[in-house]
Coordinates of C-alpha atoms and ligand atoms in Angstrom, one line a residue:
M1435 CA 0.1 0.0 0.0
E1436 CA 1.2 3.5 -1.0
T1437 CA 2.6 5.6 1.9
V1438 CA 2.3 9.4 1.9
I1439 CA 3.8 10.3 5.3
T1440 CA 6.6 8.6 7.1
I1441 CA 8.2 9.7 10.4
E1442 CA 11.2 8.1 11.9
N1443 CA 12.7 8.7 15.4
L1444 CA 11.1 12.0 15.5
S1445 CA 11.8 14.2 18.7
K1446 CA 11.0 17.7 19.7
S1447 CA 11.5 19.5 23.0
F1448 CA 10.4 22.9 24.3
G1449 CA 13.1 23.8 27.0
A1450 CA 12.9 21.0 29.5
T1451 CA 9.7 19.6 28.1
E1452 CA 10.2 16.7 25.8
A1453 CA 6.9 17.1 23.8
V1454 CA 7.6 14.3 21.1
K1455 CA 10.1 11.5 21.9
D1456 CA 11.5 9.0 19.4
M1457 CA 8.3 8.9 17.3
S1458 CA 7.9 6.7 14.3
F1459 CA 5.0 5.7 12.1
S1460 CA 3.6 5.9 8.6
V1461 CA 0.4 7.0 7.0
R1462 CA -1.1 5.1 4.0
K1463 CA -2.6 6.9 1.1
G1464 CA -6.4 7.3 1.5
E1465 CA -6.8 6.5 5.0
I1466 CA -8.2 8.6 7.9
F1467 CA -5.3 8.4 10.3
G1468 CA -6.1 9.5 13.9
I1469 CA -3.6 10.6 16.4
I1470 CA -5.2 10.3 19.9
G1471 CA -4.0 11.1 23.4
P1472 CA -4.9 13.2 26.4
N1473 CA -4.1 17.1 26.8
G1474 CA -0.3 17.7 26.5
A1475 CA 0.3 14.2 24.9
G1476 CA 2.3 15.8 22.0
K1477 CA -0.5 15.5 19.3
T1478 CA -0.3 19.1 18.1
T1479 CA 3.4 19.1 18.2
T1480 CA 3.6 16.0 16.0
L1481 CA 1.1 17.5 13.6
E1482 CA 2.9 20.7 13.4
M1483 CA 6.1 18.8 12.4
L1484 CA 4.2 17.0 9.6
E1485 CA 2.9 20.3 8.4
G1486 CA 6.3 21.9 8.4
I1487 CA 5.3 24.7 11.0
L1488 CA 7.7 23.1 13.6
K1489 CA 11.3 21.8 12.9
P1490 CA 12.0 18.6 14.8
D1491 CA 15.1 18.5 17.0
S1492 CA 16.0 15.1 15.4
G1493 CA 14.6 12.3 13.4
N1494 CA 13.2 12.3 9.8
V1495 CA 9.9 13.5 8.3
D1496 CA 8.8 12.6 4.9
V1497 CA 5.5 14.0 3.5
L1498 CA 4.6 13.3 -0.1
G1499 CA 8.4 12.8 -0.8
L1500 CA 9.3 16.3 0.7
V1501 CA 10.8 17.4 4.0
P1502 CA 8.2 19.6 5.4
S1503 CA 10.5 22.3 7.1
K1504 CA 12.6 22.5 4.0
S1505 CA 9.9 22.5 1.3
L1506 CA 7.1 24.4 2.7
R1507 CA 5.9 26.3 -0.2
A1508 CA 5.8 23.2 -2.4
L1509 CA 4.2 21.0 0.3
N1510 CA 1.5 23.8 1.1
K1511 CA 0.2 23.3 -2.4
R1512 CA -0.4 19.8 -1.8
I1513 CA -1.7 19.7 1.8
G1514 CA -4.5 21.3 3.5
V1515 CA -4.4 22.6 7.1
Q1516 CA -7.5 23.6 8.9
F1517 CA -7.3 26.9 10.7
Q1518 CA -8.6 27.5 14.2
A1519 CA -12.0 29.3 13.9
T1520 CA -10.5 32.1 15.9
S1521 CA -8.1 33.0 13.0
I1522 CA -10.9 34.0 10.7
Q1523 CA -12.2 37.6 11.0
K1524 CA -15.6 37.7 12.6
K1525 CA -17.1 40.1 10.3
M1526 CA -16.0 38.3 7.0
K1527 CA -18.9 36.7 5.2
V1528 CA -18.4 33.0 4.2
K1529 CA -18.6 33.9 0.6
E1530 CA -15.8 36.4 1.2
A1531 CA -13.6 34.0 3.1
L1532 CA -14.0 31.3 0.4
D1533 CA -13.1 33.6 -2.4
L1534 CA -10.1 35.0 -0.5
F1535 CA -8.7 31.7 0.1
E1536 CA -9.4 30.6 -3.4
S1537 CA -7.3 33.6 -4.6
F1538 CA -4.3 32.1 -2.7
Y1539 CA -4.2 29.3 -5.2
T1540 CA -3.2 29.1 -8.6
S1541 CA -4.5 25.4 -9.1
T1542 CA -8.0 24.7 -9.9
S1543 CA -10.4 25.2 -6.9
Q1544 CA -13.0 22.8 -5.9
K1545 CA -15.2 25.5 -4.3
D1546 CA -18.4 24.8 -5.9
H1547 CA -18.0 21.0 -5.0
L1548 CA -17.3 21.8 -1.4
I1549 CA -20.2 24.4 -1.2
E1550 CA -22.4 21.5 -2.5
I1551 CA -21.0 18.7 -0.3
L1552 CA -20.8 20.8 3.0
G1553 CA -24.1 22.3 2.4
L1554 CA -22.7 25.9 2.5
H1555 CA -25.2 27.5 0.1
E1556 CA -27.5 28.7 3.0
K1557 CA -24.7 30.5 4.8
M1558 CA -22.8 32.2 2.0
N1559 CA -23.9 35.7 3.2
A1560 CA -23.5 35.0 6.9
Q1561 CA -20.8 36.7 8.9
F1562 CA -18.3 34.1 10.3
G1563 CA -18.5 35.5 13.7
D1564 CA -22.5 34.8 13.8
L1565 CA -22.0 31.0 12.7
S1566 CA -22.5 28.2 15.3
G1567 CA -19.4 25.9 16.1
G1568 CA -20.6 23.3 13.8
W1569 CA -20.8 25.9 10.8
K1570 CA -17.6 27.5 11.6
Q1571 CA -15.9 23.8 11.4
R1572 CA -17.6 23.3 8.0
V1573 CA -16.3 26.7 6.9
T1574 CA -12.7 26.0 7.9
L1575 CA -12.8 22.6 6.5
A1576 CA -13.8 24.0 3.2
L1577 CA -11.1 26.6 3.4
A1578 CA -8.4 23.8 4.2
T1579 CA -9.5 21.7 1.2
L1580 CA -10.3 24.3 -1.7
H1581 CA -7.3 23.4 -3.5
K1582 CA -8.0 19.8 -3.5
P1583 CA -5.2 18.8 -1.3
E1584 CA -3.7 15.1 -1.3
I1585 CA -3.5 15.2 2.5
V1586 CA -5.5 17.3 5.0
F1587 CA -4.6 17.9 8.6
L1588 CA -7.1 18.4 11.2
D1589 CA -6.4 19.4 14.7
E1590 CA -9.3 18.6 17.0
P1591 CA -12.0 19.3 14.3
S1592 CA -14.9 18.5 16.6
M1593 CA -13.6 20.1 19.8
G1594 CA -16.5 21.9 21.5
L1595 CA -19.2 20.5 18.9
D1596 CA -22.4 19.1 20.4
P1597 CA -22.8 15.3 19.5
N1598 CA -25.0 15.9 16.6
A1599 CA -22.6 18.5 15.1
R1600 CA -19.9 16.1 15.7
R1601 CA -21.5 13.3 14.0
E1602 CA -22.1 15.8 11.0
M1603 CA -18.5 16.5 11.0
W1604 CA -17.5 12.9 10.8
E1605 CA -19.7 12.5 7.8
M1606 CA -17.9 15.3 6.0
I1607 CA -14.7 14.0 6.7
K1608 CA -15.7 10.8 5.3
M1609 CA -16.8 12.6 2.2
L1610 CA -13.4 14.1 1.8
K1611 CA -11.9 10.6 2.2
D1612 CA -14.3 9.4 -0.6
D1613 CA -13.0 12.0 -2.8
G1614 CA -9.6 10.5 -2.4
C1615 CA -8.0 12.7 0.3
T1616 CA -5.8 11.3 3.2
I1617 CA -6.8 12.6 6.3
V1618 CA -4.6 13.0 9.5
I1619 CA -6.7 14.0 12.5
T1620 CA -5.9 14.6 16.2
T1621 CA -8.6 14.1 18.8
H1622 CA -9.1 13.1 22.4
Y1623 CA -12.4 12.0 21.8
M1624 CA -11.9 8.1 21.8
E1625 CA -15.3 7.5 20.4
E1626 CA -14.4 9.7 17.4
A1627 CA -11.2 7.7 16.7
E1628 CA -13.3 4.5 17.1
K1629 CA -16.0 5.5 14.7
L1630 CA -14.2 7.6 12.2
C1631 CA -10.5 6.4 11.8
D1632 CA -9.2 3.6 9.7
R1633 CA -6.1 3.5 11.9
V1634 CA -5.2 5.1 15.2
A1635 CA -1.8 6.1 16.8
M1636 CA -2.2 6.2 20.6
I1637 CA 0.2 8.7 22.1
Y1638 CA 1.0 9.8 25.7
S1639 CA 3.8 11.8 27.2
G1640 CA 5.1 12.3 23.7
K1641 CA 5.5 8.5 22.9
L1642 CA 3.7 6.2 20.6
R1643 CA 2.0 3.6 22.7
A1644 CA -0.1 1.6 20.2
L1645 CA -0.8 1.8 16.5
D1646 CA -3.5 -0.3 14.8
T1647 CA -7.2 -0.2 13.5
P1648 CA -9.7 0.6 16.2
E1649 CA -10.9 -3.0 15.9
G1650 CA -7.2 -4.3 16.4
L1651 CA -6.6 -2.0 19.4
L1652 CA -9.9 -3.3 20.9
N1653 CA -8.7 -6.8 20.7
D1654 CA -5.8 -5.9 22.9
S1655 CA -6.5 -7.6 26.2
N1656 CA -5.7 -4.4 28.0
A1657 CA -9.0 -2.9 26.9
Q1658 CA -11.0 -5.9 28.1
Y1659 CA -12.5 -6.3 31.6
L1660 CA -14.7 -8.5 33.8
S1661 CA -18.0 -7.1 34.7
F1662 CA -20.5 -8.1 37.3
D1663 CA -22.7 -6.9 40.1
S1664 CA -22.3 -7.9 43.7
A1665 CA -23.6 -6.4 47.0
D1666 CA -21.0 -8.0 49.1
L1667 CA -17.8 -8.2 47.2
E1668 CA -15.3 -5.3 48.2
Y1669 CA -13.2 -3.0 46.1
D1670 CA -10.2 -3.4 48.2
Y1671 CA -10.3 -7.2 47.9
L1672 CA -10.7 -7.1 44.1
L1673 CA -7.5 -5.0 43.9
T1674 CA -5.6 -8.0 45.6
V1675 CA -6.8 -10.6 43.0
P1676 CA -3.9 -11.9 40.8
H1677 CA -3.2 -9.9 37.6
V1678 CA -5.9 -7.3 38.4
I1679 CA -4.6 -3.7 37.5
R1680 CA -7.6 -1.6 38.1
V1681 CA -11.0 -1.7 39.4
E1682 CA -14.0 0.7 38.6
Q1683 CA -17.0 0.5 41.0
D1684 CA -20.3 2.1 40.5
G1685 CA -22.5 1.1 43.4
H1686 CA -22.7 -2.5 43.2
S1687 CA -21.3 -2.8 39.8
F1688 CA -17.8 -3.6 39.1
K1689 CA -15.4 -3.5 36.2
V1690 CA -12.2 -5.3 36.8
F1691 CA -9.3 -4.8 34.5
S1692 CA -6.7 -7.6 34.5
E1693 CA -3.7 -8.8 32.6
N1694 CA -5.0 -12.2 32.7
Q1695 CA -8.9 -12.2 32.8
Q1696 CA -9.2 -16.0 32.9
T1697 CA -7.1 -16.4 36.0
S1698 CA -8.5 -13.4 37.8
A1699 CA -12.1 -14.6 37.1
Y1700 CA -11.0 -17.9 38.4
H1701 CA -9.8 -16.4 41.6
I1702 CA -12.9 -14.3 42.1
F1703 CA -15.3 -17.2 41.6
A1704 CA -13.3 -19.3 44.0
Y1705 CA -13.4 -16.6 46.6
C1706 CA -17.1 -16.0 46.2
H1707 CA -17.7 -19.8 46.5
E1708 CA -15.8 -19.9 49.6
K1709 CA -17.4 -16.9 51.3
N1710 CA -20.8 -17.6 49.8
I1711 CA -21.0 -14.1 48.1
A1712 CA -23.5 -13.8 45.2
L1713 CA -22.3 -12.6 41.9
K1714 CA -24.7 -11.4 39.1
H1715 CA -24.4 -10.6 35.5
F1716 CA -20.8 -11.8 35.2
A1717 CA -19.5 -11.1 31.7
F1718 CA -16.0 -10.9 30.0
E1719 CA -16.5 -7.3 28.1
K1720 CA -14.5 -6.0 25.1
G1721 CA -14.1 -2.3 26.4
S1722 CA -13.7 0.9 24.4
L1723 CA -10.6 2.8 23.4
D1724 CA -11.3 5.0 26.6
D1725 CA -10.8 1.8 28.6
L1726 CA -7.6 0.9 26.8
F1727 CA -6.1 4.4 27.2
V1728 CA -6.8 4.5 31.1
Q1729 CA -5.5 1.0 31.3
Y1730 CA -2.1 2.1 29.7
L1731 CA -2.0 5.2 31.9
E1732 CA -2.6 2.9 35.1
K1733 CA 0.1 0.4 33.9
E1734 CA 2.6 3.2 33.5
K1735 CA 1.9 4.6 37.0
I1736 CA 2.5 1.2 38.4
G1737 CA 5.7 1.1 36.4
Ligands
LIG2009 N1 5.5 26.4 22.0 C1 5.7 25.7 23.1 N2 6.4 26.1 24.1 C2 6.6 25.4 25.2 N3 6.0 24.1 25.6 C3 5.2 23.7 24.5 C4 4.9 24.4 23.4 N4 4.1 23.6 22.7 C5 3.8 22.6 23.3 N5 4.5 22.6 24.4 C6 4.3 21.7 25.5 O1 4.6 20.3 24.8 C7 3.7 19.2 25.3 C8 2.9 18.6 24.4 O2 2.0 19.7 23.7 P1 1.0 19.5 22.5 O3 0.4 20.7 22.3 O4 1.7 18.9 21.5 O5 -0.1 18.4 23.1 P2 -1.4 18.0 22.7 O6 -1.5 16.4 22.8 O7 -1.7 18.6 21.3 O8 -2.3 18.6 23.8 P3 -3.8 19.3 23.7 O9 -4.8 18.2 23.5 O10 -3.8 19.9 25.0 O11 -3.8 20.3 22.6 C9 3.0 19.9 26.4 O12 3.6 19.7 27.7 C10 2.9 21.5 26.1 O13 2.9 22.2 27.2

């Protein structure tokens, strides 16, 4: 499969803060590639090195065969970067913003196509500052993709959007993919990564922790847990069960994360049998990317 981005051993520090440490991965043509992680994980720093805005301290970046920090002009003709809504003048009309950005590019613009697929007709005469968060994102998405870029970079595109607007944004990103665009997106919404991305790089403290399809990540036993209800089992006991890493309790409901669920389940059953404790709705659950993420963080704390 054709690769459009490759980074190797990439590192970037700001003073004493190591924002990105020895990061390596590649992005395939035509995929939606998610970079996920909590606040301060290094997502934006990674993205900005791919966009050529930041120069890495060490390591290699190849985007469409170019070194971004050295070939910014050539690269900017072929990539699209979504601006923050705050960088567009509030009084500017949507139509004016589209015309202005269109004038930056000499190549053919796909303005009419974007107006169509993003449904911008009805807002063409609205001032940018009067638009809702969802509409602002549609407009900035259009501005980033006017020149039909081969890759588009989206930094937290659904931040602050309500769940409905977020889902609409996903549909629009999928339309860009259907048009043949490769999309690199950062997010800290795990559900977004799960539903939207073809592959996901999970980062924390500047390091790549896992990289796979959402399905592949969820097959990782770290995301899986035992779930059951019990009125008599104690949280503190569950933490002592062999292989258990973390326990979540909500009233009488428990989620028990373990490195070896089979063995942990065996110990819990044996204990309950011995003490005559009732267990209800016992199940081996698959978990979510959120669960996987918290699990990695817990393991890190334990060392
Ligand atoms: N220009 C800068 N000067 C100093 N420190 C910085 C700078 N940019 C980022 N950092 C630090 O580098 C680390 C990674 O930041 P980065 O913005 O890449 O994380 P992020 O994953 O995008 O977080 P968020 O979701 O909060 O945007 C953080 O500790 C941040 O404070």
